[in-house]
Coordinates of N, CA and C in Angstrom, one line a residue:
M14 N -37.3 -51.4 177.7 CA -37.3 -52.5 178.7 C -36.7 -53.8 177.3
T15 N -35.5 -54.0 177.9 CA -34.7 -55.1 177.3 C -35.4 -56.1 177.6
R16 N -35.4 -57.6 176.7 CA -36.0 -58.5 177.0 C -34.7 -59.8 176.7
V17 N -34.7 -60.7 178.2 CA -33.1 -61.1 178.0 C -34.1 -62.6 178.3
V18 N -33.5 -63.5 177.6 CA -33.9 -64.9 177.3 C -32.4 -65.8 178.2
I19 N -32.2 -66.2 178.9 CA -31.4 -67.2 179.6 C -31.2 -68.6 179.7
A20 N -30.3 -69.1 178.9 CA -29.4 -70.3 178.9 C -28.5 -70.9 179.7
G21 N -29.0 -71.8 180.7 CA -28.3 -72.2 181.6 C -28.9 -72.0 182.8
A22 N -30.1 -71.6 182.6 CA -31.0 -71.2 183.6 C -31.1 -71.7 184.9
R23 N -30.4 -73.0 185.1 CA -31.1 -73.8 186.2 C -29.5 -73.8 186.7
G24 N -28.4 -73.6 186.5 CA -26.8 -73.5 186.8 C -27.0 -72.5 187.8
R25 N -25.5 -72.4 188.7 CA -25.3 -71.5 189.6 C -25.7 -69.9 189.5
L26 N -24.9 -69.8 188.1 CA -25.1 -68.6 187.9 C -26.2 -68.0 187.1
G27 N -27.2 -69.1 186.2 CA -28.4 -68.7 186.1 C -29.2 -68.3 186.6
R28 N -29.2 -68.8 187.7 CA -30.2 -68.9 188.8 C -30.2 -67.5 189.4
L29 N -28.9 -67.1 189.5 CA -28.8 -66.0 190.3 C -29.1 -64.9 189.3
A30 N -28.4 -64.7 187.9 CA -28.9 -64.0 186.8 C -30.5 -63.7 186.7
A31 N -31.0 -64.9 186.4 CA -32.4 -64.9 186.4 C -33.4 -64.2 187.3
A32 N -32.6 -64.4 188.4 CA -33.5 -63.3 189.9 C -33.1 -61.9 190.1
A33 N -31.4 -61.7 189.3 CA -31.2 -60.3 189.0 C -32.0 -59.3 188.1
V34 N -32.2 -60.0 187.0 CA -33.2 -59.8 185.7 C -34.3 -59.1 185.9
D35 N -35.2 -60.7 186.9 CA -36.3 -60.0 187.0 C -36.7 -59.0 188.1
A36 N -35.5 -58.5 188.9 CA -35.7 -57.5 189.7 C -35.6 -56.2 189.2
A37 N -34.7 -56.1 188.1 CA -34.2 -54.8 187.2 C -35.2 -54.0 186.5
P38 N -35.3 -52.9 186.8 CA -36.6 -52.3 186.3 C -36.5 -52.1 184.8
D39 N -35.3 -52.1 184.0 CA -35.0 -52.4 182.7 C -34.8 -53.3 181.7
L40 N -34.8 -54.1 182.4 CA -34.8 -55.8 181.9 C -35.9 -56.5 182.5
R41 N -36.4 -57.3 180.9 CA -37.2 -58.4 181.6 C -36.8 -59.6 181.2
L42 N -37.0 -60.4 182.1 CA -36.9 -62.1 181.7 C -38.2 -62.4 181.0
A43 N -37.6 -62.5 179.8 CA -38.7 -63.4 178.5 C -38.7 -64.7 178.5
G44 N -37.6 -65.3 179.2 CA -37.3 -67.0 178.7 C -36.6 -67.4 179.1
T45 N -36.3 -68.8 179.5 CA -35.1 -69.7 179.6 C -35.0 -70.7 178.8
L46 N -34.2 -71.4 178.7 CA -33.2 -72.3 178.1 C -32.7 -73.7 179.3
V47 N -32.8 -74.5 179.0 CA -32.4 -75.5 180.0 C -32.3 -76.8 179.1
R48 N -31.0 -77.6 179.9 CA -30.8 -78.5 178.6 C -32.1 -79.6 178.0
G49 N -31.8 -80.1 177.0 CA -33.2 -80.8 176.5 C -33.8 -79.8 175.9
D50 N -34.1 -78.3 175.8 CA -34.8 -77.7 174.9 C -34.4 -77.5 173.8
D51 N -35.0 -77.2 172.8 CA -35.0 -77.2 171.8 C -34.4 -75.4 171.0
P52 N -33.6 -74.9 170.7 CA -32.9 -73.7 170.7 C -33.7 -73.0 169.5
E53 N -34.0 -73.8 168.5 CA -34.7 -73.6 167.3 C -35.8 -72.9 167.4
R54 N -36.6 -73.6 168.3 CA -38.1 -73.1 168.6 C -38.0 -72.0 170.1
A55 N -37.0 -72.1 171.0 CA -37.0 -71.0 171.8 C -36.2 -69.5 171.6
L56 N -35.2 -69.7 171.0 CA -35.1 -68.3 170.4 C -35.8 -67.6 169.5
D57 N -36.8 -66.8 169.6 CA -37.4 -66.0 169.0 C -37.0 -64.2 168.5
P58 N -36.5 -63.7 167.7 CA -36.4 -62.4 167.9 C -37.4 -61.5 168.0
A59 N -38.4 -61.8 167.9 CA -39.6 -61.2 168.3 C -39.9 -60.9 169.5
A60 N -39.8 -61.8 170.1 CA -39.7 -62.0 171.6 C -38.4 -61.7 172.5
H61 N -37.3 -61.8 172.2 CA -36.1 -61.7 173.0 C -35.2 -60.5 172.3
D62 N -34.9 -59.8 173.4 CA -34.1 -59.0 172.4 C -32.2 -59.0 172.4
V63 N -32.0 -60.0 174.2 CA -30.7 -60.5 174.3 C -30.7 -61.8 175.1
L64 N -29.7 -62.6 174.2 CA -29.4 -63.9 174.8 C -28.3 -64.3 175.9
L65 N -28.6 -64.4 177.0 CA -27.5 -64.6 178.2 C -27.0 -66.1 178.1
D66 N -25.7 -66.6 177.3 CA -25.2 -67.5 177.3 C -24.2 -68.0 178.7
V67 N -24.9 -68.7 179.5 CA -24.2 -68.8 181.0 C -24.2 -70.7 180.8
T68 N -24.3 -71.4 179.7 CA -24.3 -73.1 179.9 C -22.7 -73.4 179.7
V69 N -22.5 -74.5 178.9 CA -21.1 -74.9 179.2 C -20.4 -74.7 177.4
A70 N -19.2 -74.8 177.7 CA -18.7 -74.6 176.0 C -19.0 -75.4 175.2
D71 N -19.5 -76.3 174.9 CA -19.7 -77.8 174.1 C -21.4 -76.8 173.7
A72 N -22.4 -76.3 174.7 CA -23.7 -76.0 174.3 C -23.3 -74.6 173.6
S73 N -22.4 -73.7 174.0 CA -22.5 -72.7 173.6 C -22.1 -72.4 172.2
R74 N -21.2 -73.3 172.0 CA -20.5 -73.3 170.4 C -21.6 -73.4 169.2
A75 N -22.8 -74.1 169.7 CA -24.3 -74.2 168.8 C -25.0 -72.8 168.8
L76 N -25.5 -72.7 170.1 CA -26.4 -72.0 170.7 C -26.0 -70.4 170.3
A77 N -24.8 -69.8 170.6 CA -24.8 -68.3 171.1 C -24.6 -68.1 169.5
P78 N -23.5 -69.1 168.5 CA -23.7 -68.3 167.1 C -25.5 -68.3 166.5
L79 N -26.4 -69.5 166.6 CA -27.7 -69.2 166.2 C -28.1 -68.4 166.7
A80 N -28.0 -67.9 167.7 CA -28.7 -66.9 168.4 C -28.4 -65.4 167.6
A81 N -27.2 -64.8 167.2 CA -26.5 -64.1 167.0 C -27.1 -63.8 165.2
R82 N -26.9 -65.2 165.0 CA -27.6 -65.0 163.3 C -28.7 -64.8 163.1
R83 N -29.7 -64.9 164.3 CA -31.4 -64.6 164.1 C -31.5 -63.2 164.6
G84 N -30.3 -62.5 164.7 CA -30.6 -61.4 164.7 C -31.1 -60.9 166.8
L85 N -30.6 -62.2 167.7 CA -30.3 -61.4 169.1 C -28.7 -61.0 169.0
A86 N -28.7 -59.9 169.9 CA -27.5 -59.6 170.8 C -27.0 -60.5 171.9
V87 N -26.2 -61.1 172.0 CA -25.6 -62.5 172.8 C -24.5 -61.9 173.7
V88 N -24.6 -62.3 175.4 CA -24.0 -62.1 176.1 C -23.4 -63.5 176.5
V89 N -22.3 -63.6 176.6 CA -21.3 -64.7 176.7 C -21.0 -65.0 177.9
G90 N -21.1 -65.8 178.9 CA -20.7 -66.1 180.3 C -19.8 -67.2 180.4
T91 N -20.1 -68.2 178.9 CA -19.5 -69.8 179.4 C -18.3 -69.5 179.6
S92 N -17.0 -70.1 180.0 CA -15.8 -70.4 180.0 C -15.6 -71.5 179.3
G93 N -14.2 -71.7 178.9 CA -13.6 -72.9 178.1 C -13.6 -72.3 176.3
L94 N -14.2 -71.4 176.0 CA -14.4 -71.5 174.2 C -13.0 -70.8 174.2
L95 N -12.9 -71.1 172.6 CA -11.2 -71.0 172.3 C -11.3 -70.2 170.9
A96 N -9.8 -69.9 170.3 CA -9.8 -68.7 169.7 C -10.7 -69.0 168.0
D97 N -11.2 -70.4 167.5 CA -11.8 -70.8 166.6 C -13.2 -70.2 167.2
D98 N -13.5 -70.6 168.1 CA -15.1 -70.5 168.9 C -15.1 -68.9 168.5
L99 N -14.1 -68.0 168.9 CA -14.7 -66.5 168.9 C -14.6 -66.0 167.2
D100 N -13.8 -66.9 166.4 CA -13.5 -66.7 165.2 C -15.2 -67.0 164.6
E101 N -15.9 -68.2 164.8 CA -17.1 -68.4 164.4 C -18.5 -67.1 165.2
L102 N -18.0 -66.4 166.5 CA -18.8 -65.7 166.7 C -18.9 -64.2 166.1
R103 N -17.3 -63.9 166.0 CA -17.6 -62.9 165.0 C -18.1 -63.1 163.7
R104 N -18.3 -64.2 162.8 CA -18.6 -64.0 161.5 C -19.9 -64.0 161.9
A105 N -21.0 -64.7 163.0 CA -22.4 -64.6 163.4 C -22.8 -63.3 163.6
A106 N -21.8 -62.7 164.5 CA -22.3 -61.2 164.7 C -22.6 -60.5 163.7
S107 N -21.6 -60.6 162.8 CA -21.8 -59.9 161.0 C -22.8 -60.2 160.3
D108 N -23.1 -61.6 160.1 CA -24.3 -62.1 159.8 C -25.2 -61.4 160.4
G109 N -25.8 -61.5 161.8 CA -26.7 -61.2 162.0 C -27.3 -59.6 162.4
G110 N -25.5 -59.0 162.4 CA -25.8 -57.5 162.5 C -26.1 -56.8 163.5
V111 N -25.5 -57.8 164.8 CA -25.6 -57.5 166.0 C -24.3 -57.4 167.0
G112 N -24.3 -57.4 168.2 CA -23.1 -57.4 169.0 C -23.2 -58.6 169.4
V113 N -22.0 -59.1 170.0 CA -21.7 -60.5 170.8 C -20.7 -59.9 171.6
L114 N -21.2 -60.3 172.9 CA -20.0 -59.5 174.3 C -19.8 -60.8 174.8
V115 N -18.5 -61.6 174.8 CA -18.0 -62.9 175.3 C -17.1 -62.2 176.5
V116 N -17.1 -62.7 177.8 CA -16.9 -61.8 179.2 C -16.4 -63.2 179.4
P117 N -15.1 -63.3 179.6 CA -14.4 -64.1 180.8 C -14.5 -64.3 182.3
N118 N -15.1 -63.2 182.8 CA -15.4 -62.7 184.2 C -16.3 -61.8 184.3
F119 N -17.4 -62.0 185.0 CA -18.2 -60.8 185.2 C -17.8 -59.7 186.5
S120 N -17.0 -60.3 187.5 CA -16.5 -59.5 188.6 C -15.7 -58.2 188.0
V121 N -16.3 -57.3 188.3 CA -15.5 -56.0 187.9 C -14.0 -56.1 188.7
G122 N -14.1 -56.4 190.0 CA -12.7 -56.7 190.5 C -11.8 -57.6 190.0
A123 N -12.0 -58.4 189.0 CA -11.3 -59.6 188.1 C -10.4 -59.0 187.1
V124 N -11.7 -58.1 186.2 CA -11.2 -57.0 185.1 C -10.4 -56.0 185.7
L125 N -10.5 -55.7 186.6 CA -9.5 -54.8 187.1 C -8.1 -55.0 187.4
Q126 N -8.1 -56.3 188.2 CA -7.1 -57.1 188.4 C -5.8 -57.7 186.7
M127 N -6.9 -58.0 185.7 CA -6.4 -58.3 184.9 C -5.8 -56.7 184.0
Q128 N -6.5 -55.7 184.3 CA -5.8 -54.7 183.7 C -4.2 -54.4 184.4
A129 N -4.2 -54.7 186.0 CA -3.2 -54.3 186.3 C -2.1 -55.3 186.0
A130 N -2.5 -56.3 185.7 CA -1.4 -57.4 185.6 C -0.8 -57.3 183.9
E131 N -1.7 -56.8 183.3 CA -1.3 -56.4 181.9 C -0.1 -55.1 181.8
A132 N -0.5 -54.2 183.1 CA 0.4 -53.0 183.3 C 1.8 -52.9 183.7
L133 N 1.6 -54.2 184.5 CA 2.8 -55.0 185.4 C 3.6 -55.5 184.2
A134 N 2.8 -56.5 183.5 CA 3.8 -57.2 182.9 C 4.4 -55.9 181.5
R135 N 3.7 -55.4 180.8 CA 4.1 -54.3 180.1 C 5.8 -53.5 180.7
V136 N 5.7 -53.4 182.2 CA 7.2 -52.4 182.4 C 8.0 -53.3 183.2
L137 N 7.7 -54.6 183.6 CA 8.3 -55.5 184.5 C 8.7 -56.7 184.2
G138 N 8.1 -57.3 183.1 CA 8.0 -58.4 182.5 C 7.1 -59.7 182.9
D139 N 7.3 -60.6 182.2 CA 6.4 -61.7 182.8 C 6.3 -62.2 183.8
G140 N 5.0 -62.9 184.2 CA 5.2 -63.7 185.4 C 4.5 -65.1 185.4
S141 N 3.7 -65.4 187.0 CA 3.3 -66.6 186.9 C 1.6 -66.0 187.3
I142 N 0.5 -67.1 187.1 CA -0.9 -67.2 187.9 C -0.9 -68.5 188.2
L143 N -1.7 -67.9 189.5 CA -2.4 -69.4 190.2 C -4.2 -69.0 190.3
E144 N -4.4 -70.0 189.7 CA -6.3 -69.8 189.8 C -6.4 -71.1 190.5
V145 N -7.4 -70.6 191.5 CA -8.1 -71.8 192.2 C -9.7 -72.0 192.3
H146 N -10.3 -72.7 191.9 CA -11.6 -72.9 191.9 C -12.2 -74.2 192.3
H147 N -13.7 -74.2 192.4 CA -14.4 -75.3 193.2 C -14.2 -76.5 191.9
P148 N -14.3 -77.4 193.2 CA -14.0 -79.2 191.8 C -15.3 -79.3 190.9
A149 N -16.0 -78.2 190.9 CA -17.0 -78.8 189.7 C -16.6 -77.5 188.7
K150 N -15.9 -76.8 188.9 CA -15.4 -76.4 187.6 C -14.7 -76.9 186.7
R151 N -15.3 -77.4 185.3 CA -14.7 -77.9 184.3 C -13.5 -77.8 183.4
D152 N -13.3 -76.7 183.3 CA -12.2 -76.3 182.4 C -11.1 -75.7 183.3
A153 N -9.9 -76.1 182.9 CA -8.9 -75.7 183.8 C -7.3 -75.8 183.0
P154 N -6.8 -74.6 182.2 CA -6.9 -73.4 183.4 C -8.5 -73.0 183.3
S155 N -8.8 -71.8 184.1 CA -10.2 -71.1 183.7 C -10.1 -70.0 182.3
G156 N -11.0 -69.8 182.2 CA -11.0 -68.7 181.2 C -10.5 -67.5 181.8
T157 N -10.3 -66.9 182.9 CA -10.4 -66.1 183.5 C -8.8 -66.1 183.3
A158 N -8.0 -67.1 183.5 CA -6.5 -67.3 184.0 C -5.8 -67.1 182.3
R159 N -6.5 -67.8 181.3 CA -6.0 -68.1 180.3 C -6.3 -66.5 179.5
A160 N -7.3 -65.6 179.6 CA -7.1 -64.0 179.4 C -6.4 -63.4 180.2
T161 N -6.3 -63.4 181.2 CA -5.0 -62.8 182.1 C -3.8 -63.3 181.2
A162 N -3.3 -64.3 181.3 CA -1.8 -64.9 180.7 C -1.9 -64.4 179.5
E163 N -3.0 -64.3 178.3 CA -2.9 -63.5 177.3 C -2.6 -62.2 177.1
R164 N -3.3 -61.6 177.9 CA -3.0 -60.1 178.4 C -1.4 -59.7 178.3
M165 N -0.9 -60.4 179.5 CA 0.0 -60.0 180.0 C 1.2 -60.6 179.2
H166 N 1.0 -61.6 178.1 CA 2.0 -62.3 177.4 C 2.3 -60.7 176.1
R167 N 1.1 -60.3 175.6 CA 1.0 -59.6 174.8 C 2.1 -57.8 175.2
A168 N 1.7 -57.9 176.5 CA 2.2 -56.7 177.2 C 3.7 -56.8 177.4
A169 N 3.8 -58.3 177.6 CA 5.6 -58.6 178.0 C 6.2 -58.0 176.9
R170 N 5.8 -58.9 175.3 CA 6.8 -58.8 174.4 C 6.4 -57.5 174.0
E171 N 5.7 -56.5 174.0 CA 6.3 -55.0 173.9 C 7.6 -54.8 174.2
R172 N 8.1 -55.5 175.6 CA 9.1 -54.9 176.2 C 10.4 -56.0 175.5
D173 N 9.9 -57.4 175.8 CA 10.7 -58.1 175.0 C 10.2 -59.1 174.3
P174 N 10.4 -59.1 172.8 CA 9.6 -60.1 171.9 C 9.8 -61.5 172.2
A175 N 10.9 -61.5 172.9 CA 11.0 -63.0 173.2 C 10.5 -63.7 174.8
A176 N 9.5 -62.9 175.1 CA 8.8 -63.2 176.6 C 7.9 -64.3 176.2
A177 N 8.0 -65.0 176.9 CA 7.6 -66.2 177.3 C 5.5 -66.2 177.7
P178 N 4.9 -66.9 177.5 CA 3.9 -66.7 178.0 C 3.9 -67.2 179.8
P179 N 3.2 -66.2 180.8 CA 3.2 -66.6 181.9 C 2.4 -68.1 182.2
P180 N 3.5 -68.7 183.0 CA 3.0 -70.4 183.3 C 1.4 -70.0 184.3
I181 N 0.7 -71.0 184.0 CA -0.7 -71.1 185.1 C -0.7 -72.3 185.5
E182 N -0.9 -71.8 187.0 CA -1.3 -73.5 187.5 C -2.5 -73.5 188.2
S183 N -3.1 -74.6 187.9 CA -4.5 -74.5 189.0 C -4.7 -75.3 190.0
R184 N -6.0 -75.2 190.5 CA -5.9 -76.0 191.5 C -7.5 -76.3 191.7
R185 N -8.2 -77.4 192.1 CA -9.8 -77.5 192.7 C -9.5 -77.8 193.7
T186 N -10.4 -76.7 195.0 CA -10.3 -76.9 196.0 C -11.7 -76.9 196.4
E187 N -12.6 -77.4 197.4 CA -14.0 -77.4 198.0 C -14.1 -75.9 198.9
G188 N -15.2 -75.5 198.9 CA -15.4 -74.4 199.2 C -14.7 -73.0 198.7
V189 N -14.3 -73.2 197.4 CA -13.1 -71.8 196.8 C -14.5 -71.9 195.9
V190 N -15.0 -70.5 195.6 CA -15.6 -70.1 194.6 C -14.7 -69.9 193.5
A191 N -13.9 -68.5 193.5 CA -12.5 -68.4 192.4 C -11.9 -67.7 193.1
R192 N -10.6 -67.9 192.9 CA -9.6 -67.1 193.3 C -8.6 -67.2 192.5
Q193 N -7.5 -65.9 192.3 CA -6.6 -65.9 191.1 C -5.4 -65.0 191.7
V194 N -4.0 -65.3 191.9 CA -2.9 -64.6 192.2 C -2.2 -64.7 190.9
V195 N -1.9 -63.1 190.6 CA -1.1 -63.0 189.9 C 0.8 -62.5 190.4
T196 N 1.4 -62.9 189.8 CA 3.0 -62.4 190.6 C 3.9 -62.5 189.4
V197 N 4.3 -61.0 189.8 CA 5.6 -60.6 188.7 C 6.6 -60.6 189.9
D198 N 7.9 -61.1 189.4 CA 9.0 -60.8 190.2 C 10.3 -60.6 189.4
T199 N 11.1 -59.4 189.6 CA 11.9 -59.3 188.8 C 13.2 -60.0 188.9
G200 N 13.6 -60.3 190.7 CA 14.5 -60.7 191.2 C 14.7 -59.7 192.5
D201 N 14.6 -58.3 192.0 CA 14.8 -57.2 192.9 C 13.7 -56.7 193.3
E202 N 12.7 -57.0 193.1 CA 11.2 -56.7 193.4 C 9.9 -57.5 193.2
R203 N 9.1 -57.8 194.0 CA 7.6 -59.0 193.8 C 6.8 -58.4 194.0
V204 N 5.8 -58.1 193.2 CA 4.4 -57.7 193.4 C 3.2 -58.7 193.3
V205 N 2.4 -58.9 193.9 CA 1.6 -59.7 194.3 C 0.1 -59.0 194.1
L206 N -0.7 -59.9 192.9 CA -2.1 -59.1 192.6 C -3.0 -60.3 192.9
E207 N -3.9 -60.4 194.0 CA -5.0 -61.5 194.8 C -6.3 -61.0 194.2
H208 N -7.1 -61.8 194.1 CA -8.4 -61.5 193.9 C -9.1 -62.6 194.0
E209 N -10.0 -62.7 194.9 CA -10.8 -63.6 195.2 C -12.4 -63.4 195.4
V210 N -13.3 -64.2 194.7 CA -14.8 -63.9 194.5 C -14.7 -64.8 195.7
R211 N -16.3 -64.2 197.1 CA -16.5 -65.1 197.8 C -17.8 -65.3 197.5
D212 N -18.5 -64.7 196.8 CA -19.7 -65.1 196.8 C -20.0 -64.7 195.1
R213 N -21.2 -65.3 194.4 CA -21.1 -65.3 193.5 C -22.1 -64.1 193.0
A214 N -22.5 -63.4 193.8 CA -23.3 -62.0 193.7 C -22.3 -61.2 193.1
A215 N -20.9 -61.2 193.0 CA -20.0 -60.3 193.0 C -20.3 -60.4 191.4
F216 N -20.5 -61.1 190.7 CA -20.9 -61.6 189.1 C -21.7 -60.6 188.6
L217 N -22.8 -60.0 189.6 CA -24.3 -59.5 189.4 C -23.9 -58.3 188.6
P218 N -23.1 -57.4 188.9 CA -23.1 -56.1 188.5 C -22.2 -55.7 186.9
G219 N -21.5 -56.7 186.8 CA -21.0 -56.6 185.7 C -21.8 -57.4 184.8
L220 N -22.7 -58.5 184.9 CA -23.3 -59.0 184.3 C -24.5 -58.0 184.0
L221 N -25.5 -57.7 184.7 CA -26.2 -56.5 184.6 C -25.9 -55.6 183.7
L222 N -24.6 -54.9 184.0 CA -23.9 -53.9 183.0 C -23.6 -54.7 181.5
A223 N -23.3 -55.9 180.9 CA -23.1 -56.6 179.9 C -24.7 -56.3 179.1
L224 N -25.9 -56.6 179.9 CA -27.0 -57.3 179.4 C -27.7 -56.0 178.9
R225 N -27.3 -54.6 179.9 CA -27.6 -53.5 179.2 C -27.2 -52.8 177.8
A226 N -25.7 -53.3 177.7 CA -25.0 -52.5 176.9 C -24.6 -53.3 175.5
A227 N -25.2 -54.9 175.6 CA -25.0 -55.6 174.5 C -26.0 -55.4 173.3
P228 N -27.2 -54.5 173.3 CA -27.9 -54.0 172.3 C -27.4 -53.0 171.6
G229 N -26.8 -52.1 172.0 CA -26.1 -51.4 171.5 C -24.4 -51.4 170.9
L230 N -24.3 -52.7 170.7 CA -22.8 -53.3 170.4 C -23.4 -53.7 168.9
R231 N -21.9 -53.7 168.1 CA -22.3 -54.1 166.7 C -20.2 -55.3 166.6
G232 N -20.6 -56.3 166.6 CA -19.3 -57.0 166.3 C -19.2 -58.1 167.7
L233 N -18.1 -58.6 167.9 CA -17.4 -59.4 168.5 C -16.9 -58.2 169.6
H234 N -16.6 -58.5 170.6 CA -16.3 -57.8 172.0 C -15.6 -58.8 172.8
V235 N -14.6 -58.8 173.3 CA -14.2 -60.0 174.7 C -14.0 -58.9 175.9
G236 N -14.7 -59.1 177.1 CA -14.2 -58.4 178.3 C -15.2 -57.3 178.4
L237 N -15.4 -56.9 179.4 CA -16.0 -55.5 180.1 C -15.0 -54.5 180.0
D238 N -14.2 -54.6 179.9 CA -12.7 -53.2 179.8 C -13.6 -52.3 178.8
A239 N -14.0 -52.2 177.7 CA -14.6 -51.4 177.0 C -15.9 -50.3 177.6
L240 N -16.5 -50.9 178.1 CA -17.9 -50.9 178.7 C -17.2 -50.2 180.0
L241 N -16.8 -50.6 181.0 CA -15.8 -50.2 182.3 C -15.1 -48.5 182.0
A242 N -15.0 -48.4 181.1 CA -14.1 -47.2 180.3 C -15.1 -46.6 179.7
R243 N -16.5 -46.3 179.6 CA -17.4 -45.5 179.0 C -17.3 -44.3 180.5
P244 N -17.7 -43.0 179.6 CA -17.7 -42.0 180.6 C -18.7 -41.7 181.5
D245 N -19.8 -42.6 181.2 CA -21.2 -42.7 182.3 C -21.0 -43.6 183.3
G246 N -19.7 -44.3 183.5 CA -19.3 -45.4 184.5 C -20.1 -46.7 184.4
G247 N -21.4 -46.5 184.2 CA -22.2 -47.6 183.7 C -22.0 -48.8 184.7
L248 N -22.0 -48.9 186.0 CA -21.8 -49.8 186.7 C -22.6 -49.5 188.1
L249 N -21.9 -48.9 189.0 CA -22.2 -49.6 190.5 C -23.3 -48.4 190.6

């Protein structure tokens, strides 16, 4: 039984995650952290195995490294973390001897879209990204769009070292959960990859997969790709 403590449990994803963990036979909701709680007191390695951090970037920058250094595995679903934040999480994971898994998007469909976008960029060159989210989303571009752009840019540079990063257009629209459109256009042909999350329940299979895998990881890992590639499939 993996004991999970959730930070950001009152948010949209936090509430869904708490219900999903509570219903899972191999996971136990062992605690929650909300704004105003003292993480020094709330994060107890004797009572918790994994921290699920679905707060905001400013809170996560202090919370996730603290948990890792205390010996808790960490799954970070917070958007807006930067390269320096990942470096700090890498150091914290090493200090605590645990795994930290940073997931820009828990949707399995979004991960597969990123993989396809990377493959397209490697063969056809760079493209463009449109990301659309609800108005309450604080970061723009989204973490998913930035991760997609980074993967496409690395792949395109294998073909053309001078390739530029794909431009990202961000829109905030009422009634949208999350939508991303990747377009690669050579002039002679055009490929469009569109992924849309219509309900946040789409995040739960990937989120539960991450929580189950995190205690067995060591060091920093970014994205669900490695977990989806496991021989057991590990998911649906």
